[in-house]
PDB file of C-alpha atoms in Angstrom:
ATOM      1  CA  UNK A  17      83.366  77.737 115.572  1.00 85.00           C
ATOM      2  CA  UNK A  18      86.050  78.403 112.961  1.00 84.00           C
ATOM      3  CA  UNK A  19      88.564  76.409 115.007  1.00 80.00           C
ATOM      4  CA  UNK A  20      86.111  73.552 115.603  1.00 82.00           C
ATOM      5  CA  UNK A  21      85.288  73.224 111.903  1.00 84.00           C
ATOM      6  CA  UNK A  22      88.841  73.733 110.668  1.00 80.00           C
ATOM      7  CA  UNK A  23      87.875  76.907 108.813  1.00 89.00           C
ATOM      8  CA  UNK A  24      90.350  78.827 110.949  1.00 89.00           C
ATOM      9  CA  UNK A  25      93.162  77.580 108.696  1.00 90.00           C
ATOM     10  CA  UNK A  26      91.940  79.201 105.449  1.00 91.00           C
ATOM     11  CA  UNK A  27      90.610  82.232 107.365  1.00 94.00           C
ATOM     12  CA  UNK A  28      93.946  82.611 109.147  1.00 93.00           C
ATOM     13  CA  UNK A  29      95.828  82.281 105.868  1.00 95.00           C
ATOM     14  CA  UNK A  30      93.689  85.024 104.322  1.00 96.00           C
ATOM     15  CA  UNK A  31      94.121  87.321 107.347  1.00 96.00           C
ATOM     16  CA  UNK A  32      97.888  86.817 107.425  1.00 97.00           C
ATOM     17  CA  UNK A  33      98.270  87.531 103.719  1.00 97.00           C
ATOM     18  CA  UNK A  34      95.999  90.590 103.919  1.00 97.00           C
ATOM     19  CA  UNK A  35      97.905  91.963 106.915  1.00 97.00           C
ATOM     20  CA  UNK A  36     101.244  91.448 105.142  1.00 98.00           C
ATOM     21  CA  UNK A  37      99.935  93.089 101.957  1.00 97.00           C
ATOM     22  CA  UNK A  38      98.591  96.061 103.926  1.00 97.00           C
ATOM     23  CA  UNK A  39     101.850  96.493 105.852  1.00 97.00           C
ATOM     24  CA  UNK A  40     103.824  96.346 102.598  1.00 97.00           C
ATOM     25  CA  UNK A  41     101.557  98.974 101.015  1.00 96.00           C
ATOM     26  CA  UNK A  42     102.116 101.227 104.018  1.00 96.00           C
ATOM     27  CA  UNK A  43     105.846 100.696 103.714  1.00 94.00           C
ATOM     28  CA  UNK A  44     105.767 101.739 100.065  1.00 94.00           C
ATOM     29  CA  UNK A  45     103.975 104.919 101.165  1.00 95.00           C
ATOM     30  CA  UNK A  46     106.816 105.651 103.592  1.00 95.00           C
ATOM     31  CA  UNK A  47     105.261 104.265 106.772  1.00 95.00           C
ATOM     32  CA  UNK A  48     107.403 101.439 108.159  1.00 93.00           C
ATOM     33  CA  UNK A  49     104.763 100.027 110.481  1.00 92.00           C
ATOM     34  CA  UNK A  50     105.170  96.420 111.616  1.00 93.00           C
ATOM     35  CA  UNK A  51     102.043  94.286 111.596  1.00 96.00           C
ATOM     36  CA  UNK A  52     101.014  91.926 114.373  1.00 95.00           C
ATOM     37  CA  UNK A  53      98.780  88.941 113.608  1.00 96.00           C
ATOM     38  CA  UNK A  54      97.110  86.599 116.089  1.00 93.00           C
ATOM     39  CA  UNK A  55      97.674  82.923 115.312  1.00 93.00           C
ATOM     40  CA  UNK A  56      95.233  80.301 116.558  1.00 89.00           C
ATOM     41  CA  UNK A  57      96.411  77.088 118.171  1.00 86.00           C
ATOM     42  CA  UNK A  58      94.840  75.048 115.357  1.00 87.00           C
ATOM     43  CA  UNK A  59      96.622  77.144 112.754  1.00 90.00           C
ATOM     44  CA  UNK A  60      99.969  76.914 114.574  1.00 91.00           C
ATOM     45  CA  UNK A  61      99.778  73.105 114.736  1.00 89.00           C
ATOM     46  CA  UNK A  62      99.059  72.766 111.014  1.00 89.00           C
ATOM     47  CA  UNK A  63     101.848  70.965 109.191  1.00 90.00           C
ATOM     48  CA  UNK A  64     101.815  73.662 106.513  1.00 93.00           C
ATOM     49  CA  UNK A  65     101.995  76.590 108.957  1.00 95.00           C
ATOM     50  CA  UNK A  66     105.612  77.582 108.251  1.00 96.00           C
ATOM     51  CA  UNK A  67     105.059  77.372 104.500  1.00 96.00           C
ATOM     52  CA  UNK A  68     101.967  79.536 104.868  1.00 96.00           C
ATOM     53  CA  UNK A  69     103.975  82.231 106.693  1.00 97.00           C
ATOM     54  CA  UNK A  70     106.814  82.046 104.158  1.00 97.00           C
ATOM     55  CA  UNK A  71     104.290  82.236 101.316  1.00 96.00           C
ATOM     56  CA  UNK A  72     102.536  85.282 102.760  1.00 97.00           C
ATOM     57  CA  UNK A  73     105.858  87.084 103.207  1.00 97.00           C
ATOM     58  CA  UNK A  74     107.036  86.199  99.696  1.00 97.00           C
ATOM     59  CA  UNK A  75     103.720  87.034  98.035  1.00 97.00           C
ATOM     60  CA  UNK A  76     103.463  90.393  99.800  1.00 97.00           C
ATOM     61  CA  UNK A  77     107.211  91.184  99.608  1.00 97.00           C
ATOM     62  CA  UNK A  78     107.011  92.245 103.262  1.00 97.00           C
ATOM     63  CA  UNK A  79     110.347  91.991 105.080  1.00 96.00           C
ATOM     64  CA  UNK A  80     110.006  89.306 107.792  1.00 97.00           C
ATOM     65  CA  UNK A  81     111.172  91.763 110.444  1.00 96.00           C
ATOM     66  CA  UNK A  82     107.980  93.730 109.846  1.00 97.00           C
ATOM     67  CA  UNK A  83     105.804  90.757 110.884  1.00 97.00           C
ATOM     68  CA  UNK A  84     105.011  89.809 114.471  1.00 96.00           C
ATOM     69  CA  UNK A  85     103.018  86.664 115.201  1.00 96.00           C
ATOM     70  CA  UNK A  86     101.033  86.573 118.430  1.00 93.00           C
ATOM     71  CA  UNK A  87     100.514  83.207 120.078  1.00 90.00           C
ATOM     72  CA  UNK A  88      99.026  82.334 123.441  1.00 82.00           C
ATOM     73  CA  UNK A  89     100.700  80.352 126.184  1.00 78.00           C
ATOM     74  CA  UNK A  90      98.324  77.466 125.492  1.00 75.00           C
ATOM     75  CA  UNK A  91      99.873  76.977 122.058  1.00 76.00           C
ATOM     76  CA  UNK A  92     103.242  76.401 123.690  1.00 74.00           C
ATOM     77  CA  UNK A  93     101.897  74.068 126.355  1.00 71.00           C
ATOM     78  CA  UNK A  94     100.330  71.689 123.846  1.00 71.00           C
ATOM     79  CA  UNK A  95     103.632  70.397 122.417  1.00 75.00           C
ATOM     80  CA  UNK A  96     106.675  72.337 123.567  1.00 79.00           C
ATOM     81  CA  UNK A  97     109.107  70.460 121.294  1.00 82.00           C
ATOM     82  CA  UNK A  98     107.065  71.133 118.152  1.00 86.00           C
ATOM     83  CA  UNK A  99     106.413  74.727 119.251  1.00 86.00           C
ATOM     84  CA  UNK A 100     110.119  75.256 119.838  1.00 88.00           C
ATOM     85  CA  UNK A 101     111.006  73.953 116.381  1.00 91.00           C
ATOM     86  CA  UNK A 102     108.410  76.164 114.681  1.00 94.00           C
ATOM     87  CA  UNK A 103     109.356  79.264 116.683  1.00 94.00           C
ATOM     88  CA  UNK A 104     113.053  78.759 115.985  1.00 94.00           C
ATOM     89  CA  UNK A 105     112.339  78.529 112.247  1.00 96.00           C
ATOM     90  CA  UNK A 106     110.194  81.676 112.379  1.00 96.00           C
ATOM     91  CA  UNK A 107     112.937  83.478 114.297  1.00 95.00           C
ATOM     92  CA  UNK A 108     115.529  82.328 111.728  1.00 96.00           C
ATOM     93  CA  UNK A 109     113.340  83.917 109.036  1.00 96.00           C
ATOM     94  CA  UNK A 110     113.366  87.198 110.979  1.00 97.00           C
ATOM     95  CA  UNK A 111     109.742  87.081 112.154  1.00 97.00           C
ATOM     96  CA  UNK A 112     109.056  88.434 115.660  1.00 96.00           C
ATOM     97  CA  UNK A 113     107.117  86.373 118.219  1.00 94.00           C
ATOM     98  CA  UNK A 114     104.807  87.755 120.922  1.00 92.00           C
ATOM     99  CA  UNK A 115     103.147  85.859 123.746  1.00 86.00           C
ATOM    100  CA  UNK A 116      99.587  87.165 123.862  1.00 84.00           C
ATOM    101  CA  UNK A 117      97.516  87.368 127.069  1.00 75.00           C
ATOM    102  CA  UNK A 118     100.569  86.576 129.196  1.00 79.00           C
ATOM    103  CA  UNK A 119      99.771  85.466 132.712  1.00 69.00           C
ATOM    104  CA  UNK A 120      96.351  83.981 132.004  1.00 69.00           C
ATOM    105  CA  UNK A 121      97.390  80.612 130.617  1.00 63.00           C
ATOM    106  CA  UNK A 122      99.904  78.036 131.666  1.00 60.00           C
ATOM    107  CA  UNK A 123     102.618  80.588 132.478  1.00 58.00           C
ATOM    108  CA  UNK A 124     105.505  78.151 132.400  1.00 63.00           C
ATOM    109  CA  UNK A 125     108.553  80.305 132.802  1.00 72.00           C
ATOM    110  CA  UNK A 126     110.715  77.657 131.153  1.00 70.00           C
ATOM    111  CA  UNK A 127     109.655  78.670 127.662  1.00 73.00           C
ATOM    112  CA  UNK A 128     110.498  82.313 128.292  1.00 77.00           C
ATOM    113  CA  UNK A 129     114.159  81.473 128.655  1.00 78.00           C
ATOM    114  CA  UNK A 130     114.354  78.666 126.105  1.00 77.00           C
ATOM    115  CA  UNK A 131     112.158  79.868 123.229  1.00 83.00           C
ATOM    116  CA  UNK A 132     112.851  82.749 120.835  1.00 88.00           C
ATOM    117  CA  UNK A 133     110.232  85.131 122.240  1.00 89.00           C
ATOM    118  CA  UNK A 134     110.478  88.864 121.537  1.00 92.00           C
ATOM    119  CA  UNK A 135     107.432  90.382 123.239  1.00 92.00           C
ATOM    120  CA  UNK A 136     105.204  89.712 126.251  1.00 90.00           C
ATOM    121  CA  UNK A 137     101.716  91.148 126.085  1.00 90.00           C
ATOM    122  CA  UNK A 138     100.323  91.670 129.586  1.00 90.00           C
ATOM    123  CA  UNK A 139      96.707  90.565 129.599  1.00 88.00           C
ATOM    124  CA  UNK A 140      94.037  93.229 129.972  1.00 91.00           C
ATOM    125  CA  UNK A 141      92.459  91.371 132.903  1.00 89.00           C
ATOM    126  CA  UNK A 142      95.411  92.516 135.051  1.00 92.00           C
ATOM    127  CA  UNK A 143      95.492  96.035 133.606  1.00 94.00           C
ATOM    128  CA  UNK A 144      91.746  96.619 134.060  1.00 93.00           C
ATOM    129  CA  UNK A 145      91.877  96.598 137.879  1.00 92.00           C
ATOM    130  CA  UNK A 146      95.521  97.471 138.469  1.00 94.00           C
ATOM    131  CA  UNK A 147      94.606 100.795 140.120  1.00 95.00           C
ATOM    132  CA  UNK A 148      92.246  99.244 142.657  1.00 93.00           C
ATOM    133  CA  UNK A 149      93.603  95.725 143.117  1.00 93.00           C
ATOM    134  CA  UNK A 150      97.087  95.536 144.601  1.00 93.00           C
ATOM    135  CA  UNK A 151      97.402  91.900 143.484  1.00 94.00           C
ATOM    136  CA  UNK A 152      96.930  92.870 139.830  1.00 92.00           C
ATOM    137  CA  UNK A 153      99.459  95.686 140.218  1.00 94.00           C
ATOM    138  CA  UNK A 154     101.953  93.285 141.828  1.00 94.00           C
ATOM    139  CA  UNK A 155     101.513  90.734 139.051  1.00 91.00           C
ATOM    140  CA  UNK A 156     102.047  93.414 136.408  1.00 94.00           C
ATOM    141  CA  UNK A 157     105.136  94.695 138.166  1.00 94.00           C
ATOM    142  CA  UNK A 158     106.550  91.153 138.419  1.00 92.00           C
ATOM    143  CA  UNK A 159     105.907  90.490 134.723  1.00 91.00           C
ATOM    144  CA  UNK A 160     107.602  93.771 133.810  1.00 94.00           C
ATOM    145  CA  UNK A 161     110.692  93.032 135.950  1.00 94.00           C
ATOM    146  CA  UNK A 162     110.943  89.521 134.539  1.00 90.00           C
ATOM    147  CA  UNK A 163     110.603  90.735 130.946  1.00 92.00           C
ATOM    148  CA  UNK A 164     113.243  93.415 131.526  1.00 93.00           C
ATOM    149  CA  UNK A 165     115.651  90.845 132.990  1.00 91.00           C
ATOM    150  CA  UNK A 166     115.105  88.589 129.961  1.00 91.00           C
ATOM    151  CA  UNK A 167     115.433  91.436 127.462  1.00 92.00           C
ATOM    152  CA  UNK A 168     111.849  91.129 126.208  1.00 92.00           C
ATOM    153  CA  UNK A 169     109.683  93.966 124.933  1.00 93.00           C
ATOM    154  CA  UNK A 170     106.386  94.620 126.695  1.00 94.00           C
ATOM    155  CA  UNK A 171     102.890  95.640 125.698  1.00 92.00           C
ATOM    156  CA  UNK A 172     100.098  96.180 128.207  1.00 94.00           C
ATOM    157  CA  UNK A 173      96.688  95.423 126.728  1.00 93.00           C
ATOM    158  CA  UNK A 174      93.501  97.249 127.626  1.00 93.00           C
ATOM    159  CA  UNK A 175      94.966 100.542 128.845  1.00 96.00           C
ATOM    160  CA  UNK A 176      91.994 102.916 128.930  1.00 95.00           C
ATOM    161  CA  UNK A 177      92.901 105.494 131.570  1.00 94.00           C
ATOM    162  CA  UNK A 178      95.800 107.929 131.837  1.00 96.00           C
ATOM    163  CA  UNK A 179      96.355 106.739 135.412  1.00 96.00           C
ATOM    164  CA  UNK A 180      96.891 103.187 134.156  1.00 96.00           C
ATOM    165  CA  UNK A 181      99.346 104.467 131.570  1.00 96.00           C
ATOM    166  CA  UNK A 182     101.215 106.514 134.165  1.00 96.00           C
ATOM    167  CA  UNK A 183     101.516 103.592 136.569  1.00 96.00           C
ATOM    168  CA  UNK A 184     102.680 101.256 133.793  1.00 96.00           C
ATOM    169  CA  UNK A 185     105.301 103.812 132.779  1.00 95.00           C
ATOM    170  CA  UNK A 186     106.415 104.111 136.419  1.00 95.00           C
ATOM    171  CA  UNK A 187     106.753 100.314 136.588  1.00 94.00           C
ATOM    172  CA  UNK A 188     108.877 100.402 133.412  1.00 93.00           C
ATOM    173  CA  UNK A 189     106.385  99.311 130.771  1.00 94.00           C
ATOM    174  CA  UNK A 190     106.495 101.656 127.788  1.00 88.00           C
TER     175      UNK A 190
END
């Protein structure tokens, strides 16, 4: 509803600023913990998006390297040229970029080699049944090998059992 009404833009701005402020407060207390913020497609396409990110970093005094923005594959598929320009500017600032829910969207491998991506987040739908569904396990293993070859960091979402964690570690996903 927030995306449909356009309210996602001011809500997203508030969330980003709050997350940056909280991460900066933690840093001042001696905890250098990076913060990761989900960005909606509507927010990402806003003309003022880059200025909003710059403003949140400046206002909070959070170093850009302590901010990771999570976007979905669908954001990239909408307009790859615009997405590339925005991501390159974010990367130039020092902000990290994660692809959220990887494997559930458009999964064009082209953007993995051509865009400044830092992290792939393996979607929980694959992790959930990885112990009982060999297809899910194979997909996870393929994503891990690909990410390793491209020098990308990995996060597996939805890990709820020690057996899942152990298998992910065995595949090479920390």
